Amino acid sequence: MSKIEIRELSKRFDKGKKHIEALQNIDLTVSQGEFVCILGPSGCGKTTLLRILANLEKPSKGKVTIHSKHNSQQPIQSMVFQENGVIPWLTVEENVAFGLKMRHTPEKFTKKQTEYYISKVGLADFRKLYPKELSGGMKQRVSIARAFANDPEILLMDEPFAALDEQNKFILQEELLNIWQETRKTVLFITHSIDEALLLSDRILLMSAQPGKIVKDIRLNIPRPRTIEQVRSKPEITRIFLEIWEHLQHEVKQTRLIKTAMEE
Amino acid sequence: MNINRLIKKINPQQVITISSPLLLLLLWEICSNTGVLDARFFPPPTLIIQTMFSLGESGELFSHISISLTRILLGFLLGVIPAICIGLLMGMYKYFRHFFSPIVMIFMPIPTLAMLPIILILFGIGEFSKMITIAISVFFPVVINTAAGVANIDRIYLDVAKNYQANAKDFFLKIALPGALPVMLEGIQMGQAIALLTIVAAEMIGATSGIGYLIWMNYKAFLLPEMYVGLILISFFGYLFSLLLRGLERKLLPWK
């Protein structure tokens, strides 16, 4: 069953006389319950794609359809932001409850949902703290808990772990997988880390830069639950890694060539 | 034993903080008693304090203080409340911003005291005109800081609010207001300082009561110790108000 359908989607940003083709003719279908990673060099428009799905940006052309369950009280999508998406003047608890409070769900439900996901991400002892008192990893836990507590049909994640150190990243990735396996929500996850994509996703979409296009669609049939050790050691995964690596190398070089050509 | 414990309790930083004004007062006392300073113009602090007590006994002092404080408080509220409302609207809606900002910019550079004649013509010489004077002078720093506070809220929180479907009311109460509060409170601090400056000057020009009047009348009568009492009161209340506001800030911004 398809959950998200994107047809001939383009996005152009006009900056004075210059315009940037952020996305060009994106065609994509994502199935219900799929964990999709979008991988690409920085500036390839992957965040723009996500922001369009998150309703924070309007497409210039094309159509995005999200098939939601009928008569459902569930929100269609919730986003986990890059970093600093946690609101500093709300406590951990209030941040996690934010989506539910904004939707004015029954208090009992809000409380239950909030409690559940706070303890799920291991922040039960920190619920009354403000974000300034938390480490970067803890803040991203709050961000993830907030999105899951809101119980959306689709989760959109915009490089949520990019600012974290390696150890914290591994821990949070595994925690994310644990929570996801419980709910099996459709996830669109943006990253520039190949390891991360291999560990998390059912499907990796490779993007090229300027104009942003999807150039490769890789389906992973690696059994779950996965661990970072497996991802690092299995030969077939290494093969996919190299394939993606080569492609990205090529992309980055290409963009650099175009840039220098344009400057000359 | 007890003394030792007392000494241990004393924080060297606090000692230094208290020592500088005390030292200044001591120096003043000595200079004025030994004739280094002319005691007619710089009466010794001990004499000023004595004068303060004798003024206090007659009750006259308290009526001046309470009149000034009432003017400050009501004038302050009269300026701060509309300033916060308009500032929030300016910060949140660009049409409001474009509409109000020229008006704010035109009137801001005019010192409120220069407008006093007009205020007196419009509102007479009663209490209300003094409150209006304070209100106007407080209004500008608060309105500008409030608008800037809202405008400077990190865009990502606006995205979060939108993504999590906050309605207009929730957006205002959960994002705009608390997000703007730190900068807004800075504006209120500034406004508080300006309110004190303004009330004293306004009372010097067009009043028959209040701390400013006390200072001005006693200067004209060459009762300098009495004049100094007024000055000390101003300094005391200025300090008290900024302590109170800082306390309020700590209460309102536990997340800072």
Coordinates of C-alpha atoms in Angstrom, one line a residue:
Chain A
M1 CA 0.0 0.0 0.0
S2 CA 1.5 3.3 -1.0
K3 CA 1.6 6.0 1.7
I4 CA 3.3 8.9 0.0
E5 CA 3.1 9.7 -3.7
I6 CA 5.2 12.4 -5.2
R7 CA 4.7 13.2 -8.9
E8 CA 6.9 15.5 -11.0
L9 CA 7.8 17.6 -8.0
S10 CA 10.0 20.7 -8.6
K11 CA 11.0 23.5 -6.4
R12 CA 12.7 26.6 -7.4
F13 CA 14.0 29.3 -5.1
D14 CA 14.3 32.8 -6.6
K15 CA 16.9 35.0 -5.1
G16 CA 16.9 38.3 -7.0
K17 CA 17.8 37.5 -10.6
K18 CA 19.3 34.1 -9.7
H19 CA 17.2 31.1 -9.2
I20 CA 18.2 27.8 -7.8
E21 CA 16.7 24.6 -8.9
A22 CA 16.5 22.9 -5.6
L23 CA 14.4 19.9 -6.8
Q24 CA 13.7 18.7 -10.3
N25 CA 11.1 16.2 -11.4
I26 CA 11.0 14.1 -8.3
D27 CA 8.9 11.0 -8.7
L28 CA 8.6 8.8 -5.6
T29 CA 6.3 6.3 -4.0
V30 CA 6.8 5.3 -0.5
S31 CA 4.9 2.3 1.0
Q32 CA 3.2 2.2 4.3
G33 CA 5.6 1.3 7.1
E34 CA 8.7 1.8 5.0
F35 CA 11.9 3.3 6.5
V36 CA 13.4 5.4 3.7
C37 CA 16.7 7.2 3.9
I38 CA 17.4 10.0 1.6
L39 CA 21.1 10.4 1.1
G40 CA 23.0 13.0 -0.8
P41 CA 25.7 15.7 -0.7
S42 CA 24.9 18.9 1.2
G43 CA 22.9 21.3 -0.9
C44 CA 21.2 18.6 -2.9
G45 CA 17.7 19.7 -1.8
K46 CA 17.0 16.8 0.5
T47 CA 15.9 19.1 3.3
T48 CA 13.7 21.0 0.8
L49 CA 12.0 17.8 -0.1
L50 CA 11.3 17.0 3.5
R51 CA 10.1 20.5 4.2
I52 CA 7.6 20.2 1.4
L53 CA 6.3 17.0 2.9
A54 CA 6.2 18.7 6.3
N55 CA 4.1 21.5 4.8
L56 CA 6.7 24.1 5.6
E57 CA 7.4 24.8 2.0
K58 CA 5.2 24.9 -1.1
P59 CA 6.2 23.0 -4.3
S60 CA 6.8 25.1 -7.4
K61 CA 5.4 22.3 -9.6
G62 CA 4.1 18.8 -9.2
K63 CA 2.0 17.1 -6.6
V64 CA 2.5 15.5 -3.2
T65 CA -0.2 13.1 -2.0
I66 CA -0.1 11.5 1.4
H67 CA -2.7 8.8 1.8
S68 CA -4.0 9.1 5.3
K69 CA -6.4 6.8 7.1
H70 CA -9.9 8.1 6.9
N71 CA -11.7 9.4 9.9
S72 CA -8.4 9.3 11.8
Q73 CA -7.6 11.6 14.7
Q74 CA -3.9 11.0 14.0
P75 CA -1.8 13.9 12.5
I76 CA -0.5 13.1 9.1
Q77 CA 3.2 13.9 9.8
S78 CA 5.6 15.1 12.4
M79 CA 9.1 16.3 11.9
V80 CA 12.2 15.7 14.0
F81 CA 14.4 18.8 13.3
Q82 CA 18.1 19.0 12.8
E83 CA 19.3 20.3 16.1
N84 CA 18.0 23.0 18.4
G85 CA 14.4 22.0 17.4
V86 CA 13.7 21.6 21.1
I87 CA 12.0 24.7 22.5
P88 CA 14.2 26.2 25.2
W89 CA 11.4 27.7 27.3
L90 CA 9.6 24.4 27.7
T91 CA 10.7 21.6 30.0
V92 CA 11.5 18.1 28.7
E93 CA 8.0 17.0 29.6
E94 CA 6.3 20.1 28.0
N95 CA 8.4 19.6 24.9
V96 CA 7.5 16.0 24.5
A97 CA 3.8 16.9 25.0
F98 CA 4.0 19.8 22.6
G99 CA 2.3 18.2 19.6
L100 CA -0.5 16.7 21.7
K101 CA -1.1 19.9 23.5
M102 CA -1.3 21.8 20.2
R103 CA -3.8 19.3 19.0
H104 CA -5.7 19.5 22.3
T105 CA -5.9 15.8 22.8
P106 CA -7.7 14.6 26.0
E107 CA -5.4 15.3 29.0
K108 CA -5.3 11.7 30.1
F109 CA -4.1 10.6 26.7
T110 CA -1.5 13.4 26.5
K111 CA -0.2 12.4 29.9
K112 CA 0.0 8.7 29.1
Q113 CA 1.6 9.3 25.7
T114 CA 4.1 11.7 27.1
E115 CA 5.1 9.5 30.0
Y116 CA 5.5 6.5 27.8
Y117 CA 7.9 8.2 25.3
I118 CA 9.8 10.1 28.0
S119 CA 10.7 6.8 29.7
K120 CA 11.2 5.1 26.3
V121 CA 14.0 7.5 25.5
G122 CA 15.4 7.3 29.0
L123 CA 14.6 10.8 30.2
A124 CA 12.3 9.9 33.0
D125 CA 14.6 11.5 35.6
F126 CA 15.0 14.7 33.6
R127 CA 11.4 15.5 32.8
K128 CA 11.4 18.7 34.7
L129 CA 14.6 20.1 33.3
Y130 CA 15.0 22.8 30.7
P131 CA 16.9 22.0 27.5
K132 CA 19.8 24.2 28.5
E133 CA 20.6 21.6 31.2
L134 CA 20.7 18.8 28.7
S135 CA 23.4 17.5 26.4
G136 CA 23.1 17.4 22.6
G137 CA 22.1 13.7 22.7
M138 CA 19.5 14.2 25.3
K139 CA 18.0 17.1 23.4
Q140 CA 17.6 14.9 20.3
R141 CA 16.0 12.3 22.4
V142 CA 13.4 14.9 23.4
S143 CA 12.9 15.7 19.8
I144 CA 12.4 12.1 18.9
A145 CA 10.1 11.5 21.8
R146 CA 8.1 14.6 20.8
A147 CA 7.5 13.3 17.3
F148 CA 6.6 9.7 18.4
A149 CA 4.3 10.9 21.2
N150 CA 2.4 13.0 18.7
D151 CA 1.7 9.6 17.0
P152 CA 1.7 10.8 13.4
E153 CA 1.2 8.5 10.4
I154 CA 4.5 9.6 8.9
L155 CA 7.8 10.6 10.6
L156 CA 10.0 13.1 8.8
M157 CA 13.5 13.2 10.2
D158 CA 16.0 15.9 9.0
E159 CA 19.5 14.7 9.9
P160 CA 18.6 14.4 13.5
F161 CA 21.9 13.0 14.6
A162 CA 24.2 15.1 12.4
A163 CA 25.4 17.2 15.3
L164 CA 26.1 14.3 17.7
D165 CA 29.4 12.6 18.4
E166 CA 29.9 9.0 17.1
Q167 CA 29.1 7.2 20.4
N168 CA 25.9 9.1 21.0
K169 CA 24.9 8.6 17.4
F170 CA 25.1 4.8 17.6
I171 CA 23.2 4.7 20.8
L172 CA 20.4 7.0 19.5
Q173 CA 20.2 5.1 16.2
E174 CA 19.6 1.9 18.0
E175 CA 17.1 3.5 20.3
L176 CA 15.3 5.0 17.3
L177 CA 15.1 1.5 15.6
N178 CA 13.7 0.0 18.8
I179 CA 10.9 2.6 19.0
W180 CA 10.3 2.4 15.3
Q181 CA 10.0 -1.4 15.4
E182 CA 7.2 -1.1 17.9
T183 CA 5.2 1.3 15.8
R184 CA 6.3 0.6 12.2
K185 CA 5.6 4.0 11.1
T186 CA 6.5 5.3 7.6
V187 CA 9.7 7.2 8.0
L188 CA 11.6 9.5 5.7
F189 CA 15.0 10.1 7.1
I190 CA 17.6 12.5 5.7
T191 CA 21.2 11.9 6.3
H192 CA 24.6 12.3 4.7
S193 CA 26.0 9.3 6.5
I194 CA 26.1 6.1 4.5
D195 CA 26.5 4.0 7.7
E196 CA 23.5 5.6 9.2
A197 CA 21.4 4.9 6.0
L198 CA 22.6 1.3 5.9
L199 CA 21.8 0.7 9.6
L200 CA 18.4 2.2 9.6
S201 CA 16.6 1.9 6.3
D202 CA 14.7 -0.5 4.0
R203 CA 15.4 1.7 1.1
I204 CA 18.0 4.3 0.3
L205 CA 17.4 7.1 -2.2
L206 CA 20.5 8.7 -3.6
M207 CA 20.2 12.3 -4.6
S208 CA 22.3 14.4 -6.9
A209 CA 22.9 18.1 -6.4
Q210 CA 21.8 21.1 -8.4
P211 CA 19.3 20.4 -9.6
G212 CA 18.2 17.9 -6.9
K213 CA 17.1 14.7 -8.4
I214 CA 16.7 11.2 -7.2
V215 CA 19.3 9.2 -9.2
K216 CA 19.3 5.9 -7.5
D217 CA 16.8 3.8 -5.5
I218 CA 18.4 1.0 -3.5
R219 CA 16.4 -1.6 -1.7
L220 CA 18.1 -3.2 1.3
N221 CA 17.2 -6.7 2.3
I222 CA 19.2 -6.8 5.4
P223 CA 17.3 -8.6 8.2
R224 CA 16.3 -6.7 11.3
P225 CA 17.2 -6.1 14.1
R226 CA 20.5 -4.8 12.8
T227 CA 23.5 -3.6 14.7
I228 CA 26.3 -1.4 13.7
E229 CA 28.7 -4.4 14.0
Q230 CA 26.8 -6.2 11.3
V231 CA 26.6 -3.2 9.0
R232 CA 30.3 -2.8 9.3
S233 CA 31.3 -6.5 8.9
K234 CA 28.9 -8.1 6.4
P235 CA 30.5 -8.3 2.9
E236 CA 27.2 -7.7 1.0
I237 CA 26.6 -4.6 3.0
T238 CA 30.1 -3.4 2.3
R239 CA 29.4 -3.8 -1.4
I240 CA 26.4 -1.5 -1.2
F241 CA 28.4 0.9 0.9
L242 CA 31.1 1.1 -1.8
E243 CA 28.5 1.5 -4.5
I244 CA 27.0 4.5 -2.7
W245 CA 30.4 5.8 -1.8
E246 CA 31.5 5.9 -5.4
H247 CA 28.3 7.5 -6.5
L248 CA 28.6 10.2 -3.9
Q249 CA 32.3 10.8 -4.7
H250 CA 31.2 11.3 -8.3
E251 CA 28.4 13.7 -7.3
V252 CA 30.6 15.8 -5.2
K253 CA 33.3 16.0 -7.9
Q254 CA 30.7 16.9 -10.5
T255 CA 29.2 19.7 -8.4
R256 CA 32.7 21.0 -7.8
L257 CA 33.4 21.0 -11.6
I258 CA 30.2 22.7 -12.3
K259 CA 30.9 25.3 -9.7
T260 CA 34.4 26.1 -11.0
A261 CA 33.1 26.1 -14.6
M262 CA 30.5 28.6 -13.5
E263 CA 33.0 30.8 -11.7
E264 CA 35.3 30.9 -14.7
Chain B
M1 CA 33.9 30.0 67.8
N2 CA 30.9 31.9 66.8
I3 CA 33.0 34.7 65.4
N4 CA 35.0 32.2 63.4
R5 CA 31.9 30.8 61.8
L6 CA 30.6 34.3 61.1
I7 CA 33.9 35.1 59.3
K8 CA 33.7 32.0 57.3
K9 CA 30.2 32.8 56.2
I10 CA 31.3 36.2 54.7
N11 CA 31.8 36.1 51.0
P12 CA 34.8 38.2 49.9
Q13 CA 32.9 39.3 46.8
Q14 CA 30.1 40.7 48.8
V15 CA 32.5 42.5 51.0
I16 CA 34.2 44.2 48.0
T17 CA 30.8 45.1 46.6
I18 CA 29.7 46.8 49.8
S19 CA 33.1 48.4 50.4
S20 CA 33.2 50.7 47.5
P21 CA 30.1 52.8 48.3
L22 CA 31.0 52.8 52.0
L23 CA 34.5 54.0 51.2
L24 CA 33.1 56.8 49.0
L25 CA 30.7 57.9 51.8
L26 CA 33.6 57.8 54.3
L27 CA 35.8 59.8 52.1
W28 CA 33.0 62.3 51.6
E29 CA 32.4 62.5 55.4
I30 CA 36.1 63.2 56.1
C31 CA 36.6 65.7 53.3
S32 CA 33.5 67.6 54.2
N33 CA 34.4 67.7 57.9
T34 CA 38.0 68.7 57.3
G35 CA 37.1 71.4 54.8
V36 CA 38.6 69.8 51.8
L37 CA 35.1 69.9 50.4
D38 CA 32.9 72.9 51.1
A39 CA 30.4 71.7 53.6
R40 CA 27.8 74.2 52.4
F41 CA 27.7 72.4 49.0
F42 CA 28.7 69.0 50.1
P43 CA 27.2 68.5 53.6
P44 CA 28.6 65.4 55.3
P45 CA 26.6 62.2 54.8
T46 CA 25.8 62.0 58.6
L47 CA 24.1 65.3 58.4
I48 CA 22.1 64.2 55.3
I49 CA 20.9 61.2 57.2
Q50 CA 20.0 63.3 60.2
T51 CA 18.0 65.6 57.9
M52 CA 16.3 62.6 56.4
F53 CA 15.1 61.4 59.8
S54 CA 13.9 64.8 60.8
L55 CA 12.0 65.2 57.5
G56 CA 10.6 61.7 58.0
E57 CA 9.3 62.7 61.5
S58 CA 7.2 65.4 60.1
G59 CA 5.6 62.9 57.6
E60 CA 6.2 65.3 54.8
L61 CA 8.8 63.1 53.3
F62 CA 6.5 60.1 53.0
S63 CA 3.9 62.0 51.2
H64 CA 6.5 63.1 48.6
I65 CA 7.7 59.6 48.3
S66 CA 4.3 58.0 47.9
I67 CA 3.2 60.6 45.4
S68 CA 6.2 60.0 43.3
L69 CA 5.9 56.2 43.5
T70 CA 2.3 56.3 42.6
R71 CA 3.1 58.4 39.5
I72 CA 5.9 56.1 38.5
L73 CA 3.9 52.9 39.0
L74 CA 0.8 54.0 37.2
G75 CA 2.7 55.8 34.5
F76 CA 4.9 52.8 34.0
L77 CA 1.9 50.5 33.6
L78 CA 0.2 53.0 31.3
G79 CA 3.3 52.9 29.1
V80 CA 4.3 49.2 29.4
I81 CA 1.0 47.6 28.7
P82 CA 0.2 49.2 25.3
A83 CA 3.9 48.9 24.4
I84 CA 3.9 45.2 24.9
C85 CA 0.7 44.7 23.0
I86 CA 1.8 46.9 20.0
G87 CA 5.3 45.4 20.1
L88 CA 4.0 41.9 19.9
L89 CA 1.7 42.8 17.0
M90 CA 4.6 44.5 15.3
G91 CA 6.8 41.5 15.8
M92 CA 4.2 39.0 14.6
Y93 CA 2.6 40.7 11.7
K94 CA 4.6 42.5 9.1
Y95 CA 1.7 44.8 8.2
F96 CA 1.5 46.0 11.7
R97 CA 5.3 46.5 11.7
H98 CA 5.3 48.5 8.5
F99 CA 2.4 50.6 9.8
F100 CA 3.7 51.3 13.3
S101 CA 7.4 51.5 12.8
P102 CA 7.5 55.0 11.1
I103 CA 5.3 56.4 13.9
V104 CA 7.6 54.9 16.5
M105 CA 10.7 56.1 14.7
I106 CA 9.3 59.7 14.4
F107 CA 8.4 60.1 18.0
M108 CA 11.2 58.2 19.6
P109 CA 14.0 60.8 19.2
I110 CA 12.0 63.5 20.8
P111 CA 12.9 63.7 24.5
T112 CA 9.6 63.3 26.5
L113 CA 10.5 66.3 28.5
A114 CA 10.5 68.4 25.4
M115 CA 6.9 67.3 24.9
L116 CA 6.0 68.3 28.4
P117 CA 4.5 71.7 27.3
I118 CA 2.2 69.8 24.9
I119 CA 1.3 67.3 27.5
L120 CA 0.5 70.0 29.9
I121 CA -1.7 71.7 27.3
L122 CA -3.5 68.4 26.5
F123 CA -3.9 66.9 30.0
G124 CA -3.5 69.9 32.3
I125 CA -1.3 70.1 35.3
G126 CA -2.9 67.3 37.3
E127 CA -1.6 63.9 38.2
F128 CA -2.6 62.4 34.9
S129 CA -0.2 64.5 32.9
K130 CA 2.7 63.3 35.0
M131 CA 1.7 59.7 34.4
I132 CA 1.4 60.3 30.7
T133 CA 4.9 61.8 30.7
I134 CA 6.3 58.6 32.2
A135 CA 4.1 56.4 30.1
I136 CA 5.5 58.0 26.9
S137 CA 9.1 57.7 28.0
V138 CA 8.7 54.1 29.0
F139 CA 6.7 53.2 25.9
F140 CA 9.5 53.5 23.3
P141 CA 12.2 51.2 24.7
V142 CA 9.6 48.6 25.6
V143 CA 7.8 48.6 22.2
I144 CA 11.1 48.4 20.3
N145 CA 12.5 45.6 22.4
T146 CA 9.3 43.6 22.3
A147 CA 9.0 43.8 18.5
A148 CA 12.7 42.9 18.2
G149 CA 12.2 40.1 20.7
V150 CA 9.5 38.5 18.6
A151 CA 11.3 39.1 15.4
N152 CA 14.5 37.5 16.7
I153 CA 12.9 34.2 17.8
D154 CA 14.8 31.5 16.0
R155 CA 12.9 30.5 12.9
I156 CA 13.1 26.8 13.8
Y157 CA 10.7 27.3 16.7
L158 CA 8.2 28.8 14.2
D159 CA 8.6 25.8 12.0
V160 CA 8.2 23.5 15.0
A161 CA 4.9 25.3 15.9
K162 CA 3.7 25.1 12.4
N163 CA 4.6 21.5 11.9
Y164 CA 2.9 20.5 15.2
Q165 CA -0.2 22.4 14.1
A166 CA -0.3 25.2 16.7
N167 CA -3.3 27.5 16.2
A168 CA -2.9 31.3 16.5
K169 CA -3.7 31.4 20.2
D170 CA -1.3 28.6 21.1
F171 CA 1.3 30.1 18.9
F172 CA 1.1 33.4 20.6
L173 CA 1.1 32.0 24.2
K174 CA 3.6 29.1 23.7
I175 CA 6.0 30.6 21.2
A176 CA 5.8 34.3 20.5
L177 CA 5.3 35.5 24.1
P178 CA 7.8 33.4 25.9
G179 CA 10.3 33.6 23.1
A180 CA 10.2 37.4 23.1
L181 CA 10.2 37.7 26.9
P182 CA 14.0 37.9 27.5
V183 CA 14.5 40.9 25.1
M184 CA 11.2 42.4 26.3
L185 CA 12.3 42.3 29.9
E186 CA 15.5 44.1 28.9
G187 CA 13.3 46.8 27.4
I188 CA 11.3 47.0 30.6
Q189 CA 14.5 47.4 32.7
M190 CA 15.5 50.3 30.4
G191 CA 12.0 51.7 30.7
Q192 CA 12.2 51.5 34.5
A193 CA 15.5 53.6 34.5
I194 CA 14.0 56.1 32.1
A195 CA 10.8 56.4 34.2
L196 CA 12.8 57.5 37.2
L197 CA 14.8 60.1 35.2
T198 CA 11.6 61.4 33.8
I199 CA 9.6 61.7 37.0
V200 CA 12.3 63.7 38.7
A201 CA 12.6 66.1 35.8
A202 CA 8.9 66.4 35.3
E203 CA 8.3 67.1 39.0
M204 CA 11.0 69.7 38.9
I205 CA 9.2 71.5 36.1
G206 CA 5.6 71.2 36.7
A207 CA 4.7 69.9 40.1
T208 CA 4.1 70.9 43.7
S209 CA 4.9 67.6 45.3
G210 CA 7.1 64.5 44.8
I211 CA 10.8 63.7 45.1
G212 CA 11.8 65.8 42.1
Y213 CA 9.9 68.8 43.6
L214 CA 11.7 68.1 46.9
I215 CA 15.0 68.3 45.2
W216 CA 14.2 71.4 43.2
M217 CA 12.6 73.4 45.9
N218 CA 15.3 72.7 48.4
Y219 CA 17.9 73.7 45.9
K220 CA 16.2 76.9 45.2
A221 CA 15.9 77.6 49.0
F222 CA 19.5 76.6 49.3
L223 CA 18.7 73.8 51.8
L224 CA 21.3 71.5 50.4
P225 CA 21.1 68.7 53.0
E226 CA 17.4 68.4 52.2
M227 CA 18.2 68.4 48.5
Y228 CA 20.6 65.5 49.0
V229 CA 17.9 63.6 50.8
G230 CA 16.0 63.7 47.6
L231 CA 18.9 62.5 45.6
I232 CA 19.6 59.6 47.9
L233 CA 15.9 58.6 47.7
I234 CA 16.1 58.5 43.9
S235 CA 19.2 56.4 43.9
F236 CA 17.7 54.1 46.5
F237 CA 14.5 53.5 44.5
G238 CA 16.4 53.1 41.3
Y239 CA 18.4 50.4 42.8
L240 CA 15.4 48.8 44.5
F241 CA 13.4 48.7 41.2
S242 CA 16.2 47.1 39.2
L243 CA 16.6 44.5 41.9
L244 CA 12.9 43.8 41.9
L245 CA 12.9 43.5 38.1
R246 CA 15.9 41.2 38.1
G247 CA 14.1 39.0 40.6
L248 CA 11.1 39.0 38.4
E249 CA 13.3 38.1 35.4
R250 CA 14.6 35.1 37.3
K251 CA 11.1 34.0 38.1
L252 CA 9.8 34.4 34.6
L253 CA 12.8 33.0 32.8
P254 CA 13.8 29.8 34.6
W255 CA 15.0 28.4 31.3
K256 CA 17.6 31.0 30.6

